[in-house]
Amino acid sequence: MVSNNRKVASFDEICRAIQEVYTSEFYTDLFKHAVVRLWTVFKIKYNPEKGFRGIMVEDMINDTIEAFLKEGGRNWYMNKHPDFRKQIISALDSVISNTLSMELVKTYDTFELLENDSEMSFDDSNYKDLLSACHEELKSMGATDLELLLFEPYIINEMKRNDLSQLLGISNEELTNIKKRINRKLPFIKEKLKVLNYEK
């Protein structure tokens, strides 16, 4: 099906794609992505046992998948995300943002979490474009999935190694090696951003 020049998968195509990609390994990737997202966007250090105010990453992942399995639910835009896993990750980002935004607004008067906090601004399209450009350059240089996952929290936001280790279950030694590999790629990323006319 084509909608506004975008190829949209049928419900049957979505169901088949979920059966193919929704493996235990991909679930683990989604969980790690969500934990990193909570930190980089909301500065929330997620507790795997307690969640965040009763909000569990597992529930947000389930909500994301279920939304694709409902008639008239989430779409898969095949020309934008040929790999359905990327569409799921994009949808998960939306679920996280919507869920946390409602929770934080609901408790604003009590916790004052949003007061003068530029990190909580959701008008971040330019930042997303910049991050996407960095990811594309990393991919072109053969970056691993972990390097792509950790680039934003570890390199851009300078999240502490011990915190990442606790959140993602990655050893400090492995995190150090990942950072070294990314650092070797940074000069090439900076040159690419200059070509794309992005400011430092």
C-alpha positions as a printed NumPy array, in Angstrom:
array([[  0.   ,   0.   ,   0.   ],
       [  1.228,   3.51 ,  -0.838],
       [  0.215,   6.498,   1.296],
       [  1.451,  10.01 ,   0.5  ],
       [  4.302,   8.55 ,  -1.565],
       [  5.272,   6.315,   1.347],
       [  5.157,   2.55 ,   1.056],
       [  3.19 ,   1.229,   4.015],
       [  3.318,  -2.458,   4.891],
       [  0.106,  -4.442,   5.119],
       [ -1.018,  -5.919,   8.419],
       [  0.016,  -9.39 ,   7.23 ],
       [  3.473,  -8.108,   6.268],
       [  3.878,  -6.585,   9.725],
       [  2.852,  -9.819,  11.436],
       [  5.326, -11.832,   9.374],
       [  8.091,  -9.307,  10.037],
       [  7.507,  -9.431,  13.795],
       [  7.751, -13.218,  13.739],
       [ 11.064, -12.94 ,  11.899],
       [ 12.819, -10.187,  13.861],
       [ 11.374, -10.354,  17.382],
       [ 13.939, -12.736,  18.81 ],
       [ 15.353, -12.893,  22.324],
       [ 18.514, -11.22 ,  21.019],
       [ 16.536,  -8.34 ,  19.517],
       [ 14.506,  -8.009,  22.721],
       [ 17.783,  -7.58 ,  24.611],
       [ 18.84 ,  -4.911,  22.11 ],
       [ 15.524,  -3.102,  22.62 ],
       [ 15.914,  -3.235,  26.386],
       [ 19.412,  -1.758,  26.237],
       [ 18.264,   0.893,  23.77 ],
       [ 15.413,   1.898,  26.088],
       [ 17.682,   2.133,  29.132],
       [ 20.099,   4.347,  27.213],
       [ 17.217,   6.442,  25.874],
       [ 15.883,   7.057,  29.377],
       [ 19.256,   8.404,  30.402],
       [ 20.16 ,  10.467,  27.341],
       [ 16.755,  12.133,  26.939],
       [ 15.321,  12.194,  30.463],
       [ 18.441,  11.789,  32.637],
       [ 16.739,   8.845,  34.321],
       [ 19.002,   6.118,  35.679],
       [ 16.77 ,   3.095,  35.225],
       [ 16.481,   0.451,  37.935],
       [ 15.835,  -2.917,  36.196],
       [ 14.177,  -4.321,  39.32 ],
       [ 11.957,  -1.396,  40.31 ],
       [ 11.612,   0.505,  37.057],
       [ 10.901,   4.226,  37.231],
       [  7.873,   5.117,  39.364],
       [  6.342,   1.802,  38.421],
       [  7.069,   2.256,  34.716],
       [  8.917,  -0.776,  33.387],
       [ 10.918,  -0.974,  30.181],
       [  9.436,  -4.429,  29.575],
       [  5.938,  -2.923,  29.498],
       [  6.945,  -0.193,  27.058],
       [  8.499,  -2.769,  24.728],
       [  5.338,  -4.895,  24.916],
       [  3.167,  -1.838,  24.245],
       [  5.299,  -1.059,  21.204],
       [  4.947,  -4.532,  19.718],
       [  1.238,  -4.759,  20.525],
       [  0.624,  -1.466,  18.732],
       [  1.873,  -3.041,  15.501],
       [ -0.384,  -6.071,  15.994],
       [ -3.609,  -4.082,  16.246],
       [ -5.692,  -3.445,  13.155],
       [ -5.245,   0.243,  12.421],
       [ -2.3  ,   0.392,  14.808],
       [  1.238,   1.54 ,  14.11 ],
       [  2.449,   1.542,  10.527],
       [  5.635,   0.213,   9.03 ],
       [  6.956,   2.726,   6.491],
       [  8.994,   0.378,   4.379],
       [ 10.83 ,   2.957,   2.272],
       [ 11.998,   4.85 ,   5.373],
       [ 12.812,   1.74 ,   7.41 ],
       [ 13.488,  -1.218,   5.098],
       [ 14.74 ,  -3.081,   8.156],
       [ 11.634,  -3.534,  10.306],
       [ 13.777,  -3.545,  13.43 ],
       [ 14.531,   0.138,  12.83 ],
       [ 10.796,   0.87 ,  12.66 ],
       [ 10.283,  -0.924,  15.98 ],
       [ 13.084,   1.094,  17.59 ],
       [ 11.574,   4.323,  16.251],
       [  8.181,   3.316,  17.642],
       [  9.737,   2.411,  20.995],
       [ 11.308,   5.875,  21.166],
       [  7.836,   7.364,  20.712],
       [  6.326,   5.136,  23.402],
       [  9.108,   6.07 ,  25.825],
       [  8.732,   9.773,  25.08 ],
       [  4.939,   9.732,  25.413],
       [  4.96 ,   7.613,  28.567],
       [  7.637,   9.61 ,  30.364],
       [  6.297,  12.975,  29.217],
       [  2.889,  12.203,  30.713],
       [  4.445,  10.922,  33.938],
       [  6.745,  13.902,  34.355],
       [  4.039,  16.436,  33.579],
       [  1.697,  14.667,  35.996],
       [  4.203,  15.027,  38.828],
       [  5.587,  18.426,  37.83 ],
       [  4.224,  20.34 ,  40.808],
       [  5.625,  17.828,  43.279],
       [  9.054,  17.091,  41.852],
       [  9.693,  20.193,  39.706],
       [ 11.678,  18.055,  37.29 ],
       [ 11.077,  20.22 ,  34.278],
       [ 11.873,  23.64 ,  35.707],
       [ 14.384,  25.418,  33.479],
       [ 15.64 ,  22.064,  32.232],
       [ 16.8  ,  22.289,  28.647],
       [ 17.335,  18.53 ,  28.611],
       [ 13.578,  18.047,  28.745],
       [ 12.89 ,  19.922,  25.531],
       [ 11.403,  17.654,  22.898],
       [ 11.955,  20.004,  19.962],
       [ 15.161,  18.21 ,  19.109],
       [ 14.848,  17.622,  15.372],
       [ 18.196,  19.295,  14.618],
       [ 19.906,  17.209,  17.259],
       [ 18.333,  14.05 ,  15.857],
       [ 19.544,  14.952,  12.367],
       [ 23.046,  15.511,  13.706],
       [ 23.005,  12.251,  15.654],
       [ 21.713,  10.412,  12.594],
       [ 24.566,  11.824,  10.504],
       [ 27.063,  10.641,  13.12 ],
       [ 25.506,   7.178,  13.162],
       [ 25.601,   6.919,   9.38 ],
       [ 29.285,   7.816,   9.356],
       [ 29.971,   5.312,  12.128],
       [ 28.167,   2.615,  10.144],
       [ 30.2  ,   3.425,   7.043],
       [ 33.33 ,   2.769,   9.106],
       [ 32.048,  -0.587,  10.318],
       [ 30.944,   0.406,  13.813],
       [ 29.435,  -2.398,  15.864],
       [ 25.912,  -2.303,  17.28 ],
       [ 27.35 ,  -1.563,  20.729],
       [ 29.383,   1.348,  19.382],
       [ 26.236,   2.792,  17.798],
       [ 24.245,   2.242,  20.986],
       [ 26.854,   3.831,  23.239],
       [ 27.923,   6.728,  21.021],
       [ 25.281,   9.121,  22.363],
       [ 25.4  ,   8.389,  26.118],
       [ 29.107,   7.587,  26.379],
       [ 30.701,  10.046,  23.953],
       [ 28.223,  12.91 ,  23.579],
       [ 26.663,  12.95 ,  27.057],
       [ 29.774,  11.619,  28.807],
       [ 27.845,   9.147,  30.929],
       [ 30.093,   7.507,  33.5  ],
       [ 31.532,   4.126,  32.654],
       [ 30.398,   2.574,  35.943],
       [ 26.825,   3.751,  35.378],
       [ 26.761,   2.266,  31.886],
       [ 28.228,  -0.956,  33.199],
       [ 25.504,  -1.259,  35.834],
       [ 22.69 ,  -0.327,  33.45 ],
       [ 23.713,  -2.476,  30.496],
       [ 25.679,  -5.292,  32.087],
       [ 28.825,  -4.503,  30.099],
       [ 32.2  ,  -4.791,  31.815],
       [ 34.288,  -1.68 ,  32.405],
       [ 37.075,  -3.195,  30.331],
       [ 34.783,  -3.738,  27.352],
       [ 33.387,  -0.213,  27.695],
       [ 36.926,   1.177,  27.678],
       [ 37.729,  -0.736,  24.498],
       [ 34.51 ,   0.458,  22.855],
       [ 35.333,   4.062,  23.73 ],
       [ 38.817,   3.697,  22.256],
       [ 37.369,   2.354,  19.003],
       [ 34.864,   5.202,  18.794],
       [ 37.511,   7.806,  19.605],
       [ 39.58 ,   6.587,  16.661],
       [ 36.594,   7.282,  14.417],
       [ 35.829,  10.763,  15.784],
       [ 38.201,  12.713,  13.47 ],
       [ 36.46 ,  11.207,  10.443],
       [ 33.042,  12.015,  11.882],
       [ 34.072,  15.632,  12.47 ],
       [ 35.267,  15.946,   8.874],
       [ 32.003,  14.475,   7.611],
       [ 29.987,  16.951,   9.68 ],
       [ 31.986,  19.819,   8.181],
       [ 31.107,  18.595,   4.707],
       [ 27.438,  18.48 ,   5.753],
       [ 27.741,  22.044,   7.118],
       [ 26.973,  21.065,  10.689],
       [ 28.47 ,  23.281,  13.336],
       [ 30.603,  21.687,  16.009]])
